[in-house]
């Protein structure tokens, strides 16, 4: 048996920050970004359970403007850096955002993704905080994220 695998009975204790940090690299699609974040924010029951961390390119003024606007209205922070090699650096962006995240759980999200489940944050909270650290395969979560 591998030692680095969580036992099913192991508890994951809730931290001090948000439950979920949503990591969202984006470029050149400010309307998509706004719609994606709005789908998550508007369908959440408890807006204190999550925050957004965006990666925005420094040469993308339209997306920077939307990120600034969103950050004034909801828990949005954004990392601005030069474009360099574009999407070939996606893993690096996710790692940078993850290093800044304060949530207990990380969601890698995309600006073309839309949340369609009302109270999605409550479903996640009930599943991951109560007693099930291994959530993959749990209908409530997989119906929301894995399809």
Short mmCIF file of C-alpha atoms in Angstrom, two decimals:
data_model
loop_
_atom_site.label_atom_id
_atom_site.label_comp_id
_atom_site.label_asym_id
_atom_site.label_seq_id
_atom_site.Cartn_x
_atom_site.Cartn_y
_atom_site.Cartn_z
CA UNK A 1 0.00 0.00 0.00
CA UNK A 2 1.32 3.46 -0.95
CA UNK A 3 1.92 5.76 2.01
CA UNK A 4 0.89 8.97 0.24
CA UNK A 5 -2.75 7.96 -0.27
CA UNK A 6 -5.31 9.41 2.14
CA UNK A 7 -7.19 6.94 4.24
CA UNK A 8 -10.95 7.26 3.72
CA UNK A 9 -11.43 8.00 7.41
CA UNK A 10 -8.86 10.79 7.52
CA UNK A 11 -10.43 14.17 8.25
CA UNK A 12 -9.51 17.34 6.41
CA UNK A 13 -10.01 20.21 8.82
CA UNK A 14 -11.38 23.55 7.71
CA UNK A 15 -8.87 26.41 7.57
CA UNK A 16 -9.22 30.11 8.34
CA UNK A 17 -9.64 31.38 4.77
CA UNK A 18 -12.30 30.69 2.17
CA UNK A 19 -13.40 27.13 1.55
CA UNK A 20 -12.64 27.35 -2.17
CA UNK A 21 -10.19 29.49 -4.14
CA UNK A 22 -11.20 29.59 -7.79
CA UNK A 23 -8.15 29.84 -10.08
CA UNK A 24 -8.99 31.40 -13.41
CA UNK A 25 -6.41 32.31 -16.07
CA UNK A 26 -7.96 34.46 -18.80
CA UNK A 27 -7.03 36.46 -21.87
CA UNK A 28 -8.87 38.53 -24.42
CA UNK A 29 -12.37 37.45 -23.48
CA UNK A 30 -13.65 39.99 -20.95
CA UNK A 31 -17.31 39.21 -21.65
CA UNK A 32 -16.66 35.50 -21.11
CA UNK A 33 -14.80 36.28 -17.89
CA UNK A 34 -17.66 38.39 -16.56
CA UNK A 35 -20.26 35.73 -17.45
CA UNK A 36 -18.19 32.92 -15.94
CA UNK A 37 -17.62 34.69 -12.64
CA UNK A 38 -21.21 35.91 -12.54
CA UNK A 39 -22.46 32.34 -12.94
CA UNK A 40 -20.47 31.25 -9.88
CA UNK A 41 -21.17 34.32 -7.77
CA UNK A 42 -24.88 34.65 -8.51
CA UNK A 43 -25.65 30.96 -7.87
CA UNK A 44 -23.68 30.76 -4.60
CA UNK A 45 -25.62 30.80 -1.34
CA UNK A 46 -22.79 31.96 0.95
CA UNK A 47 -20.49 34.32 -0.91
CA UNK A 48 -17.93 34.20 1.91
CA UNK A 49 -17.02 30.58 1.13
CA UNK A 50 -14.93 31.35 -1.97
CA UNK A 51 -12.68 33.83 -3.68
CA UNK A 52 -11.40 34.30 -7.23
CA UNK A 53 -7.77 34.51 -8.32
CA UNK A 54 -7.30 35.59 -11.93
CA UNK A 55 -4.22 35.59 -14.17
CA UNK A 56 -4.41 38.48 -16.65
CA UNK A 57 -1.85 39.49 -19.27
CA UNK A 58 -0.42 42.99 -18.95
CA UNK A 59 -1.14 43.73 -22.63
CA UNK A 60 -4.88 42.95 -22.29
CA UNK A 61 -6.51 46.25 -21.23
CA UNK A 62 -10.11 45.11 -21.75
CA UNK A 63 -9.69 42.12 -19.44
CA UNK A 64 -7.75 44.21 -16.93
CA UNK A 65 -10.65 46.68 -16.85
CA UNK A 66 -13.19 43.90 -16.18
CA UNK A 67 -10.96 42.33 -13.50
CA UNK A 68 -10.65 45.72 -11.79
CA UNK A 69 -14.42 46.24 -11.95
CA UNK A 70 -15.13 42.76 -10.57
CA UNK A 71 -12.61 43.18 -7.74
CA UNK A 72 -14.53 46.23 -6.51
CA UNK A 73 -17.74 44.20 -6.18
CA UNK A 74 -16.67 40.73 -5.04
CA UNK A 75 -13.65 38.79 -3.70
CA UNK A 76 -11.50 38.96 -6.84
CA UNK A 77 -7.74 39.36 -6.92
CA UNK A 78 -5.69 39.27 -10.07
CA UNK A 79 -2.10 38.59 -11.00
CA UNK A 80 -0.86 40.69 -13.92
CA UNK A 81 2.20 39.59 -15.87
CA UNK A 82 3.58 39.71 -19.42
CA UNK A 83 2.12 37.28 -21.93
CA UNK A 84 5.44 35.68 -23.00
CA UNK A 85 4.63 32.21 -24.43
CA UNK A 86 0.85 32.33 -24.02
CA UNK A 87 -1.03 29.18 -23.13
CA UNK A 88 2.17 27.13 -23.15
CA UNK A 89 2.62 28.58 -19.69
CA UNK A 90 -0.78 27.50 -18.35
CA UNK A 91 0.67 25.12 -15.75
CA UNK A 92 2.94 27.88 -14.48
CA UNK A 93 0.01 30.30 -14.17
CA UNK A 94 -2.01 27.76 -12.22
CA UNK A 95 0.96 27.17 -9.92
CA UNK A 96 1.38 30.92 -9.36
CA UNK A 97 -2.30 31.33 -8.56
CA UNK A 98 -2.26 28.28 -6.29
CA UNK A 99 0.66 29.77 -4.36
CA UNK A 100 -1.45 32.88 -3.70
CA UNK A 101 -4.63 30.98 -2.82
CA UNK A 102 -5.92 30.87 0.74
CA UNK A 103 -8.81 28.46 0.17
CA UNK A 104 -8.86 24.95 1.57
CA UNK A 105 -9.76 23.64 -1.88
CA UNK A 106 -8.63 24.86 -5.28
CA UNK A 107 -10.88 24.92 -8.34
CA UNK A 108 -9.22 25.44 -11.68
CA UNK A 109 -11.86 27.25 -13.70
CA UNK A 110 -12.01 28.67 -17.21
CA UNK A 111 -13.59 31.82 -18.58
CA UNK A 112 -15.77 29.75 -20.91
CA UNK A 113 -17.12 27.58 -18.04
CA UNK A 114 -20.50 28.35 -16.48
CA UNK A 115 -21.91 27.17 -13.17
CA UNK A 116 -25.51 26.01 -13.53
CA UNK A 117 -26.13 24.51 -10.07
CA UNK A 118 -27.83 26.75 -7.50
CA UNK A 119 -26.17 26.76 -4.07
CA UNK A 120 -23.14 24.95 -5.48
CA UNK A 121 -21.07 26.25 -2.57
CA UNK A 122 -23.40 24.58 -0.06
CA UNK A 123 -23.14 21.26 -1.86
CA UNK A 124 -19.35 21.42 -1.76
CA UNK A 125 -19.33 22.55 1.84
CA UNK A 126 -21.61 19.70 2.89
CA UNK A 127 -19.55 17.11 1.06
CA UNK A 128 -15.97 18.15 1.77
CA UNK A 129 -16.24 19.66 5.23
CA UNK A 130 -18.46 17.13 6.92
CA UNK A 131 -16.91 13.73 6.40
CA UNK A 132 -15.87 12.88 2.87
CA UNK A 133 -12.39 14.01 1.86
CA UNK A 134 -12.46 11.83 -1.28
CA UNK A 135 -15.26 13.56 -3.19
CA UNK A 136 -14.72 12.25 -6.71
CA UNK A 137 -17.51 9.87 -7.51
CA UNK A 138 -20.01 11.57 -5.19
CA UNK A 139 -23.06 12.34 -7.32
CA UNK A 140 -23.67 15.85 -5.94
CA UNK A 141 -20.18 16.97 -6.94
CA UNK A 142 -19.62 14.98 -10.12
CA UNK A 143 -22.97 16.05 -11.58
CA UNK A 144 -21.86 19.63 -11.05
CA UNK A 145 -18.21 19.45 -12.12
CA UNK A 146 -17.34 16.24 -13.92
CA UNK A 147 -19.84 16.19 -16.78
#
